[in-house]
Coordinates of N, CA, C and O in Angstrom, one line a residue:
M235 N 49.7 5.8 -7.4 CA 49.0 6.8 -8.2 C 49.2 6.5 -9.7 O 48.3 6.7 -10.4
R236 N 50.4 6.2 -10.0 CA 50.7 5.9 -11.5 C 49.9 4.7 -12.0 O 49.5 4.6 -13.1
G237 N 49.5 3.8 -11.1 CA 48.8 2.6 -11.5 C 47.3 2.8 -11.6 O 46.6 2.0 -12.0
T238 N 46.8 4.0 -11.2 CA 45.4 4.3 -11.2 C 44.9 5.1 -12.3 O 43.8 5.6 -12.4
V239 N 45.8 5.4 -13.3 CA 45.4 6.2 -14.4 C 44.5 5.4 -15.3 O 44.8 4.3 -15.8
T240 N 43.3 5.9 -15.5 CA 42.3 5.2 -16.3 C 42.5 5.4 -17.8 O 43.0 6.5 -18.2
D241 N 42.3 4.4 -18.6 CA 42.4 4.5 -20.0 C 43.8 4.8 -20.5 O 44.0 5.5 -21.5
L242 N 44.8 4.4 -19.7 CA 46.2 4.7 -20.2 C 46.5 3.7 -21.3 O 46.4 2.5 -21.2
V243 N 47.0 4.3 -22.4 CA 47.3 3.5 -23.6 C 48.8 3.2 -23.7 O 49.6 4.1 -23.5
T244 N 49.1 1.9 -23.9 CA 50.5 1.5 -24.0 C 51.0 1.8 -25.5 O 50.3 1.6 -26.4
P245 N 52.2 2.3 -25.6 CA 52.7 2.5 -26.9 C 53.2 1.2 -27.6 O 53.6 1.1 -28.7
Y246 N 53.2 0.1 -26.8 CA 53.7 -1.2 -27.2 C 52.7 -2.3 -27.0 O 52.9 -3.2 -26.1
P247 N 51.5 -2.3 -27.7 CA 50.5 -3.3 -27.5 C 51.1 -4.7 -27.8 O 51.7 -4.9 -28.9
I248 N 50.9 -5.7 -26.9 CA 51.4 -7.0 -27.0 C 50.9 -7.7 -28.3 O 51.6 -8.4 -29.0
G249 N 49.6 -7.5 -28.6 CA 49.0 -8.2 -29.7 C 49.7 -7.9 -31.0 O 49.7 -8.7 -31.9
R250 N 50.3 -6.7 -31.1 CA 50.9 -6.4 -32.4 C 52.2 -7.2 -32.6 O 52.7 -7.4 -33.7
Y251 N 52.8 -7.8 -31.5 CA 54.0 -8.5 -31.6 C 53.8 -10.0 -31.7 O 54.8 -10.8 -31.7
L252 N 52.6 -10.5 -31.7 CA 52.3 -11.9 -31.8 C 52.4 -12.3 -33.3 O 52.4 -11.5 -34.2
P253 N 52.6 -13.6 -33.5 CA 52.7 -14.2 -34.8 C 51.4 -13.8 -35.6 O 50.3 -13.6 -35.0
A254 N 51.4 -13.8 -36.9 CA 50.3 -13.3 -37.7 C 49.0 -14.1 -37.4 O 47.9 -13.5 -37.4
V255 N 49.1 -15.4 -37.2 CA 47.9 -16.2 -37.0 C 47.2 -15.7 -35.7 O 45.9 -15.7 -35.7
Y256 N 47.9 -15.2 -34.7 CA 47.3 -14.7 -33.5 C 46.8 -13.2 -33.6 O 46.0 -12.8 -32.9
Q257 N 47.5 -12.5 -34.5 CA 47.1 -11.1 -34.7 C 45.7 -11.1 -35.3 O 45.0 -10.1 -35.2
E258 N 45.2 -12.1 -36.0 CA 43.9 -12.2 -36.6 C 42.9 -12.8 -35.6 O 41.7 -12.8 -36.0
D259 N 43.4 -13.4 -34.5 CA 42.5 -14.1 -33.6 C 41.9 -13.0 -32.6 O 42.7 -12.4 -31.8
D260 N 40.6 -12.9 -32.5 CA 39.9 -12.0 -31.7 C 40.2 -12.2 -30.2 O 40.5 -11.3 -29.4
F261 N 40.1 -13.5 -29.8 CA 40.4 -13.9 -28.4 C 41.8 -13.5 -28.0 O 42.0 -12.9 -26.9
A262 N 42.8 -13.8 -28.8 CA 44.2 -13.5 -28.5 C 44.4 -12.0 -28.3 O 45.1 -11.5 -27.4
Q263 N 43.7 -11.2 -29.2 CA 43.9 -9.8 -29.1 C 43.2 -9.2 -27.8 O 43.7 -8.3 -27.2
R264 N 42.0 -9.7 -27.5 CA 41.3 -9.3 -26.3 C 42.1 -9.7 -25.0 O 42.3 -8.9 -24.1
F265 N 42.7 -10.9 -25.0 CA 43.5 -11.4 -23.9 C 44.7 -10.5 -23.7 O 45.0 -10.1 -22.6
T266 N 45.5 -10.3 -24.8 CA 46.7 -9.4 -24.6 C 46.4 -8.0 -24.3 O 47.2 -7.3 -23.7
S267 N 45.2 -7.5 -24.7 CA 44.9 -6.1 -24.4 C 44.6 -5.9 -22.9 O 44.9 -4.9 -22.4
G268 N 44.2 -7.0 -22.2 CA 44.1 -7.0 -20.8 C 45.5 -6.9 -20.1 O 45.6 -6.1 -19.1
L269 N 46.4 -7.6 -20.7 CA 47.8 -7.4 -20.2 C 48.4 -6.1 -20.5 O 49.1 -5.5 -19.7
D270 N 48.0 -5.5 -21.6 CA 48.4 -4.1 -22.0 C 48.0 -3.1 -20.9 O 48.7 -2.2 -20.5
D271 N 46.7 -3.3 -20.4 CA 46.2 -2.4 -19.4 C 47.0 -2.5 -18.1 O 47.2 -1.5 -17.4
V272 N 47.4 -3.7 -17.8 CA 48.2 -3.9 -16.5 C 49.6 -3.4 -16.7 O 50.1 -2.8 -15.7
L273 N 50.2 -3.6 -17.8 CA 51.6 -3.2 -18.0 C 51.8 -1.7 -18.4 O 52.9 -1.2 -18.3
A274 N 50.7 -1.0 -18.9 CA 50.8 0.3 -19.3 C 51.4 1.3 -18.3 O 52.3 2.1 -18.7
P275 N 51.0 1.2 -17.0 CA 51.7 2.1 -16.0 C 53.2 1.9 -15.9 O 53.9 2.8 -15.8
A276 N 53.6 0.6 -15.9 CA 55.0 0.3 -15.7 C 55.8 0.8 -17.0 O 56.9 1.4 -16.8
I277 N 55.2 0.7 -18.1 CA 55.9 1.1 -19.4 C 56.0 2.7 -19.3 O 57.0 3.2 -19.7
A278 N 54.9 3.3 -18.9 CA 54.9 4.8 -18.8 C 56.0 5.3 -17.9 O 56.7 6.3 -18.1
V279 N 56.2 4.6 -16.7 CA 57.2 5.0 -15.8 C 58.6 4.8 -16.4 O 59.5 5.6 -16.4
L280 N 58.8 3.6 -17.0 CA 60.1 3.3 -17.7 C 60.4 4.3 -18.8 O 61.6 4.7 -19.0
D281 N 59.4 4.7 -19.6 CA 59.6 5.6 -20.7 C 60.0 7.0 -20.2 O 60.6 7.8 -20.9
S282 N 59.7 7.3 -19.0 CA 60.0 8.6 -18.4 C 60.9 8.6 -17.2 O 60.8 9.4 -16.3
L283 N 61.7 7.5 -17.1 CA 62.5 7.3 -15.9 C 63.4 8.4 -15.6 O 63.6 8.8 -14.4
E284 N 64.0 9.1 -16.6 CA 64.9 10.3 -16.3 C 64.1 11.4 -15.5 O 64.7 12.1 -14.7
A285 N 62.8 11.5 -15.7 CA 62.1 12.5 -15.0 C 62.0 12.2 -13.5 O 61.9 13.1 -12.7
Y286 N 62.1 10.9 -13.2 CA 62.0 10.5 -11.7 C 63.3 10.8 -11.0 O 63.3 10.9 -9.8
A287 N 64.4 11.0 -11.8 CA 65.7 11.3 -11.1 C 65.9 12.8 -11.1 O 67.0 13.2 -10.6
D288 N 65.0 13.6 -11.6 CA 65.2 15.0 -11.6 C 64.3 15.6 -10.5 O 63.1 15.4 -10.5
P289 N 64.9 16.3 -9.5 CA 64.0 16.9 -8.4 C 62.9 17.8 -8.9 O 61.9 18.0 -8.2
D290 N 63.1 18.5 -10.0 CA 62.1 19.4 -10.6 C 60.9 18.7 -11.1 O 59.8 19.2 -11.2
T291 N 61.1 17.5 -11.7 CA 60.0 16.8 -12.4 C 59.5 15.5 -11.7 O 58.5 14.9 -12.2
T292 N 60.2 15.0 -10.7 CA 59.8 13.7 -10.1 C 58.4 13.9 -9.4 O 58.2 15.0 -8.9
P293 N 57.6 12.9 -9.4 CA 56.3 13.1 -8.7 C 56.5 13.3 -7.2 O 57.5 12.8 -6.7
E294 N 55.7 14.0 -6.6 CA 55.9 14.4 -5.2 C 56.0 13.2 -4.3 O 56.9 13.2 -3.3
D295 N 55.3 12.1 -4.5 CA 55.5 10.9 -3.7 C 56.8 10.2 -3.9 O 57.1 9.3 -3.1
F296 N 57.6 10.6 -4.9 CA 58.9 10.0 -5.2 C 60.0 10.8 -4.5 O 61.2 10.4 -4.6
L297 N 59.7 12.0 -4.0 CA 60.8 12.8 -3.3 C 61.5 12.0 -2.2 O 62.7 12.1 -2.2
P298 N 60.8 11.3 -1.3 CA 61.6 10.5 -0.3 C 62.5 9.5 -1.0 O 63.6 9.3 -0.5
W299 N 62.0 8.8 -2.0 CA 62.9 7.8 -2.7 C 64.1 8.5 -3.3 O 65.2 8.0 -3.1
L300 N 64.0 9.6 -3.9 CA 65.1 10.4 -4.5 C 66.1 10.8 -3.4 O 67.3 10.7 -3.6
A301 N 65.5 11.3 -2.3 CA 66.4 11.7 -1.1 C 67.2 10.5 -0.6 O 68.4 10.7 -0.4
G302 N 66.5 9.4 -0.5 CA 67.3 8.2 0.0 C 68.3 7.8 -1.0 O 69.4 7.3 -0.6
W303 N 68.0 7.9 -2.3 CA 69.0 7.5 -3.3 C 70.2 8.4 -3.3 O 71.4 8.0 -3.5
L304 N 70.0 9.7 -2.9 CA 71.1 10.7 -2.8 C 71.8 10.6 -1.4 O 72.8 11.2 -1.1
G305 N 71.2 9.8 -0.5 CA 71.8 9.7 0.9 C 71.5 10.8 1.8 O 72.3 11.1 2.7
I306 N 70.4 11.6 1.6 CA 70.1 12.7 2.4 C 68.7 12.5 3.1 O 67.9 11.7 2.6
T307 N 68.4 13.3 4.1 CA 67.1 13.3 4.7 C 66.4 14.6 4.4 O 67.0 15.7 4.5
V308 N 65.2 14.5 4.0 CA 64.4 15.7 3.7 C 63.1 15.5 4.5 O 62.4 14.5 4.4
E309 N 62.8 16.5 5.3 CA 61.6 16.5 6.2 C 60.3 16.5 5.4 O 60.1 17.3 4.5
E310 N 59.5 15.5 5.7 CA 58.2 15.4 5.0 C 57.3 16.6 5.3 O 56.3 16.8 4.5
T311 N 57.5 17.3 6.4 CA 56.7 18.4 6.7 C 56.9 19.7 5.9 O 56.1 20.6 5.9
L312 N 58.1 19.7 5.2 CA 58.4 20.9 4.4 C 57.5 20.9 3.2 O 57.1 19.9 2.7
P313 N 57.2 22.1 2.7 CA 56.5 22.2 1.4 C 57.3 21.5 0.3 O 58.5 21.4 0.3
A314 N 56.6 21.0 -0.7 CA 57.2 20.3 -1.8 C 58.3 21.1 -2.5 O 59.3 20.5 -2.8
Q315 N 58.1 22.4 -2.7 CA 59.1 23.2 -3.3 C 60.4 23.3 -2.5 O 61.5 23.2 -3.0
A316 N 60.3 23.3 -1.2 CA 61.5 23.3 -0.3 C 62.2 22.0 -0.4 O 63.5 21.9 -0.4
R317 N 61.4 20.9 -0.4 CA 62.0 19.5 -0.5 C 62.7 19.4 -1.9 O 63.8 18.8 -2.0
R318 N 62.1 19.9 -2.9 CA 62.7 19.9 -4.3 C 64.0 20.7 -4.3 O 65.0 20.2 -4.9
A319 N 64.0 21.8 -3.7 CA 65.2 22.7 -3.6 C 66.4 22.0 -2.9 O 67.5 22.0 -3.3
R320 N 66.0 21.3 -1.8 CA 67.0 20.6 -1.0 C 67.6 19.5 -1.9 O 68.9 19.3 -1.9
L321 N 66.8 18.7 -2.6 CA 67.3 17.7 -3.4 C 68.1 18.2 -4.6 O 69.2 17.6 -5.0
K322 N 67.7 19.3 -5.1 CA 68.4 19.9 -6.3 C 69.8 20.3 -5.9 O 70.7 20.2 -6.7
H323 N 70.0 20.8 -4.7 CA 71.3 21.3 -4.3 C 72.1 20.2 -3.6 O 73.2 20.5 -3.2
A324 N 71.6 19.0 -3.5 CA 72.3 17.9 -2.7 C 73.6 17.6 -3.4 O 74.6 17.4 -2.7
A325 N 73.6 17.3 -4.7 CA 74.8 16.9 -5.4 C 75.9 18.0 -5.3 O 77.0 17.6 -5.0
E326 N 75.5 19.2 -5.4 CA 76.5 20.3 -5.3 C 77.0 20.4 -3.9 O 78.2 20.7 -3.6
S327 N 76.2 20.1 -2.9 CA 76.6 20.2 -1.5 C 77.5 19.1 -1.1 O 78.2 19.3 0.0
F328 N 77.6 18.0 -1.8 CA 78.5 16.9 -1.4 C 80.0 17.4 -1.4 O 80.8 16.9 -0.6
V329 N 80.3 18.4 -2.2 CA 81.7 19.0 -2.2 C 82.0 19.6 -0.9 O 83.2 19.5 -0.5
V330 N 81.1 20.3 -0.3 CA 81.4 21.0 1.0 C 80.7 20.3 2.2 O 80.7 20.9 3.2
R331 N 80.2 19.1 2.0 CA 79.6 18.4 3.1 C 80.5 18.2 4.2 O 81.7 17.9 4.1
G332 N 80.0 18.5 5.4 CA 80.9 18.4 6.6 C 81.7 19.6 7.0 O 82.4 19.6 7.9
T333 N 81.5 20.6 6.2 CA 82.3 21.9 6.5 C 81.3 22.9 7.0 O 80.1 22.8 6.9
Y334 N 81.9 24.0 7.6 CA 81.1 25.1 8.1 C 80.3 25.7 6.9 O 79.1 26.0 7.1
E335 N 81.0 25.9 5.8 CA 80.3 26.5 4.6 C 79.1 25.6 4.2 O 78.1 26.1 3.8
G336 N 79.4 24.3 4.2 CA 78.4 23.4 3.7 C 77.1 23.4 4.6 O 76.0 23.3 4.1
L337 N 77.4 23.5 5.9 CA 76.3 23.5 6.9 C 75.5 24.8 6.7 O 74.2 24.8 6.7
R338 N 76.1 25.9 6.6 CA 75.4 27.2 6.4 C 74.6 27.2 5.1 O 73.5 27.6 5.0
A339 N 75.2 26.6 4.0 CA 74.5 26.6 2.7 C 73.3 25.7 2.8 O 72.2 26.0 2.3
A340 N 73.4 24.5 3.5 CA 72.3 23.6 3.7 C 71.2 24.2 4.5 O 70.0 24.1 4.2
L341 N 71.6 25.0 5.5 CA 70.6 25.7 6.4 C 69.9 26.8 5.6 O 68.7 27.0 5.7
H342 N 70.6 27.4 4.7 CA 70.0 28.5 3.9 C 69.0 27.9 2.9 O 67.9 28.4 2.7
T343 N 69.4 26.7 2.3 CA 68.5 26.1 1.4 C 67.2 25.7 2.1 O 66.1 25.8 1.6
L344 N 67.3 25.2 3.3 CA 66.2 24.7 4.1 C 65.3 25.9 4.6 O 64.1 25.8 4.4
T345 N 65.9 26.9 5.1 CA 65.1 28.0 5.7 C 64.9 29.2 4.9 O 64.0 30.0 5.1
G346 N 65.8 29.4 3.9 CA 65.8 30.7 3.1 C 66.5 31.8 3.8 O 66.5 32.9 3.3
A347 N 67.1 31.6 5.0 CA 67.8 32.6 5.7 C 69.3 32.1 6.0 O 69.5 30.9 6.1
W348 N 70.2 33.1 6.1 CA 71.5 32.8 6.4 C 71.6 32.8 7.9 O 71.7 33.9 8.6
L349 N 71.7 31.6 8.5 CA 71.7 31.5 10.0 C 73.1 31.6 10.5 O 74.1 31.2 9.8
E350 N 73.2 32.0 11.7 CA 74.5 32.1 12.4 C 74.9 30.7 12.9 O 74.1 30.0 13.5
V351 N 76.1 30.2 12.5 CA 76.6 28.9 12.9 C 77.9 29.2 13.7 O 78.8 29.8 13.2
R352 N 77.9 28.7 15.0 CA 79.1 28.9 15.8 C 79.7 27.5 15.9 O 79.1 26.5 16.3
D353 N 81.0 27.5 15.5 CA 81.8 26.2 15.5 C 83.0 26.4 16.5 O 83.7 27.4 16.3
S354 N 83.1 25.6 17.5 CA 84.2 25.7 18.5 C 85.5 25.4 17.9 O 86.5 25.7 18.5
G355 N 85.5 24.8 16.7 CA 86.8 24.5 16.1 C 87.2 23.1 16.6 O 86.6 22.1 16.2
G356 N 88.1 22.9 17.4 CA 88.6 21.6 17.9 C 89.9 21.2 17.3 O 90.6 20.4 17.9
V357 N 90.3 21.8 16.2 CA 91.6 21.5 15.6 C 92.2 22.9 15.1 O 91.4 23.7 14.5
R358 N 93.4 23.0 15.3 CA 94.2 24.2 14.7 C 95.1 23.6 13.7 O 95.7 22.6 13.9
C359 N 95.2 24.2 12.5 CA 96.2 23.8 11.5 C 97.2 24.8 11.2 O 97.0 26.0 11.3
S360 N 98.4 24.3 10.9 CA 99.5 25.1 10.5 C 100.2 24.5 9.3 O 100.1 23.3 9.1
D361 N 101.0 25.3 8.7 CA 101.8 24.8 7.6 C 103.2 24.3 8.1 O 104.0 23.9 7.3
R362 N 103.4 24.3 9.4 CA 104.7 23.8 10.0 C 104.5 22.4 10.4 O 103.4 21.9 10.7
S363 N 105.6 21.8 10.6 CA 105.6 20.4 11.1 C 104.9 20.3 12.4 O 105.1 21.1 13.3
G364 N 104.0 19.3 12.6 CA 103.3 19.0 13.8 C 102.2 20.1 14.0 O 101.7 20.3 15.1
G365 N 101.8 20.8 12.9 CA 100.9 21.9 13.0 C 99.5 21.6 13.4 O 98.8 22.5 14.0
C366 N 98.9 20.5 13.1 CA 97.5 20.2 13.5 C 97.4 19.7 14.9 O 97.7 18.6 15.2
L367 N 97.1 20.6 15.8 CA 97.0 20.3 17.2 C 95.6 20.3 17.7 O 94.8 21.2 17.4
V368 N 95.2 19.4 18.6 CA 93.9 19.4 19.2 C 93.8 20.5 20.2 O 94.7 20.7 21.0
T369 N 92.7 21.3 20.2 CA 92.6 22.4 21.2 C 91.9 21.8 22.5 O 91.5 20.7 22.5
D370 N 91.9 22.6 23.5 CA 91.2 22.2 24.8 C 89.7 22.2 24.7 O 89.0 21.7 25.5
A371 N 89.2 23.0 23.7 CA 87.8 23.2 23.6 C 87.1 21.9 23.2 O 87.6 21.2 22.4
E372 N 85.9 21.7 23.8 CA 85.1 20.5 23.4 C 84.5 20.9 22.1 O 83.9 22.0 21.9
P373 N 84.6 20.0 21.1 CA 84.0 20.3 19.8 C 82.5 20.5 19.9 O 81.8 19.7 20.5
A374 N 82.0 21.6 19.3 CA 80.6 21.9 19.4 C 80.2 22.8 18.2 O 81.0 23.6 17.7
V375 N 79.0 22.6 17.8 CA 78.4 23.4 16.7 C 77.0 23.9 17.2 O 76.2 23.1 17.7
I376 N 76.8 25.2 17.2 CA 75.6 25.8 17.7 C 75.0 26.6 16.5 O 75.7 27.5 16.0
V377 N 73.8 26.4 16.2 CA 73.0 27.1 15.2 C 72.1 28.1 15.9 O 71.3 27.6 16.8
R378 N 72.1 29.3 15.6 CA 71.2 30.3 16.2 C 70.1 30.6 15.3 O 70.2 31.0 14.2
L379 N 68.9 30.3 15.8 CA 67.6 30.3 15.0 C 66.8 31.5 15.4 O 66.4 31.6 16.6
P380 N 66.5 32.5 14.5 CA 65.6 33.6 14.9 C 64.2 33.1 15.2 O 63.7 32.1 14.7
R381 N 63.5 33.8 16.1 CA 62.2 33.5 16.5 C 61.2 33.3 15.3 O 60.3 32.5 15.4
S382 N 61.4 34.1 14.3 CA 60.5 34.0 13.1 C 60.6 32.7 12.4 O 59.7 32.3 11.6
L383 N 61.6 31.9 12.6 CA 61.8 30.6 12.0 C 61.6 29.5 13.0 O 62.0 28.3 12.8
A384 N 61.0 29.8 14.2 CA 60.8 28.8 15.2 C 60.0 27.5 14.7 O 60.2 26.4 15.2
D385 N 59.1 27.7 13.8 CA 58.3 26.6 13.2 C 59.2 25.6 12.4 O 58.8 24.5 12.2
Q386 N 60.4 26.0 12.1 CA 61.3 25.1 11.4 C 62.4 24.5 12.2 O 63.3 23.8 11.8
R387 N 62.2 24.7 13.5 CA 63.3 24.2 14.5 C 63.5 22.7 14.3 O 64.7 22.3 14.3
E388 N 62.5 21.9 14.2 CA 62.6 20.5 14.2 C 63.4 20.1 12.9 O 64.3 19.2 12.9
A389 N 63.1 20.7 11.8 CA 63.8 20.4 10.5 C 65.2 20.9 10.6 O 66.1 20.2 10.1
V390 N 65.5 22.0 11.2 CA 66.9 22.5 11.4 C 67.7 21.5 12.2 O 68.8 21.2 11.9
E391 N 67.1 21.1 13.4 CA 67.7 20.1 14.2 C 68.1 18.8 13.5 O 69.2 18.3 13.7
A392 N 67.1 18.4 12.7 CA 67.4 17.1 11.9 C 68.5 17.3 10.9 O 69.4 16.4 10.8
L393 N 68.6 18.5 10.2 CA 69.6 18.7 9.3 C 71.0 18.8 10.0 O 71.9 18.2 9.5
V394 N 71.0 19.5 11.1 CA 72.3 19.7 11.9 C 72.7 18.3 12.4 O 73.9 18.0 12.3
A395 N 71.8 17.5 12.9 CA 72.2 16.1 13.4 C 72.8 15.3 12.2 O 73.7 14.5 12.5
G396 N 72.3 15.5 11.0 CA 72.8 14.7 9.9 C 74.1 15.2 9.4 O 74.9 14.5 8.7
A397 N 74.4 16.5 9.6 CA 75.6 17.1 9.0 C 76.8 17.2 9.9 O 77.9 17.3 9.5
V398 N 76.5 17.1 11.2 CA 77.6 17.3 12.2 C 78.0 15.9 12.7 O 77.2 15.0 13.0
P399 N 79.3 15.6 12.8 CA 79.8 14.3 13.3 C 79.2 14.0 14.6 O 78.9 14.8 15.5
A400 N 79.0 12.7 14.9 CA 78.3 12.2 16.1 C 79.0 12.6 17.4 O 78.3 12.9 18.4
H401 N 80.3 12.7 17.4 CA 81.0 13.0 18.6 C 81.0 14.5 18.9 O 81.5 14.9 20.0
V402 N 80.5 15.3 18.0 CA 80.5 16.8 18.2 C 79.2 17.2 18.9 O 78.1 16.8 18.4
H403 N 79.3 17.9 20.0 CA 78.0 18.5 20.6 C 77.4 19.4 19.6 O 78.0 20.2 19.0
R404 N 76.1 19.3 19.5 CA 75.3 20.2 18.6 C 74.1 20.7 19.3 O 73.5 20.0 20.1
A405 N 73.7 21.9 19.0 CA 72.5 22.5 19.6 C 71.9 23.6 18.6 O 72.6 24.2 17.8
V406 N 70.6 23.7 18.7 CA 69.9 24.8 18.0 C 69.3 25.7 19.0 O 68.5 25.3 19.8
E407 N 69.8 26.9 19.0 CA 69.4 27.9 20.0 C 68.3 28.8 19.4 O 68.5 29.3 18.3
L408 N 67.2 28.9 20.0 CA 66.1 29.8 19.6 C 66.3 31.2 20.2 O 66.4 31.4 21.4
L409 N 66.5 32.2 19.3 CA 66.8 33.5 19.8 C 65.5 34.2 20.2 O 64.4 33.9 19.7
D410 N 65.6 35.2 21.1 CA 64.4 36.0 21.6 C 64.0 37.0 20.6 O 63.0 37.7 20.7
H411 N 64.8 37.2 19.5 CA 64.6 38.3 18.5 C 64.8 37.7 17.1 O 65.2 36.5 17.0
D412 N 64.6 38.5 16.1 CA 64.8 38.0 14.7 C 66.1 38.4 14.1 O 66.4 38.1 13.0
H413 N 66.9 39.2 14.8 CA 68.1 39.7 14.3 C 69.3 38.9 14.8 O 69.4 38.6 16.0
L414 N 70.1 38.4 13.8 CA 71.3 37.7 14.2 C 72.4 38.7 14.5 O 72.6 39.7 13.9
S415 N 73.2 38.4 15.5 CA 74.3 39.3 15.8 C 75.6 38.9 15.1 O 75.8 38.0 14.5

């Protein structure tokens, strides 16, 4: 899309930087102006590169690139504003990534609702010697999704799959009602 802007003017025309003898040559100026037309989109991108790294200002077709750069997955089916919000909060979420609080916050950013997350635990910790003991429970994370958010189930499942360790059983339960217990 950036390459299809018609009549984009470059702030750095090549002909201006040629030796004086070529600056007065009509052919040299016309030839380099053709190169200016080709290079203008690249120069425009480079001049505004910081805007591409900002979730609020990056072009919509660059959102997947920015998500990949941050190492997260953002569903293409989400509205642009939801994808931008997910990217905006990604850096802050790295601090709590992999925790119960981090998963709940990511789900809230995705859905706009505070979903119930059930975590079986799997480890108990103590301040005494030998305190971290494995429990008998199989590690599992279950997210309870109200019926009103059923259309977001696939996105929620993808987020949970990316946030929960591979060895932990995970599931997204669709509730028969809209109220979380």
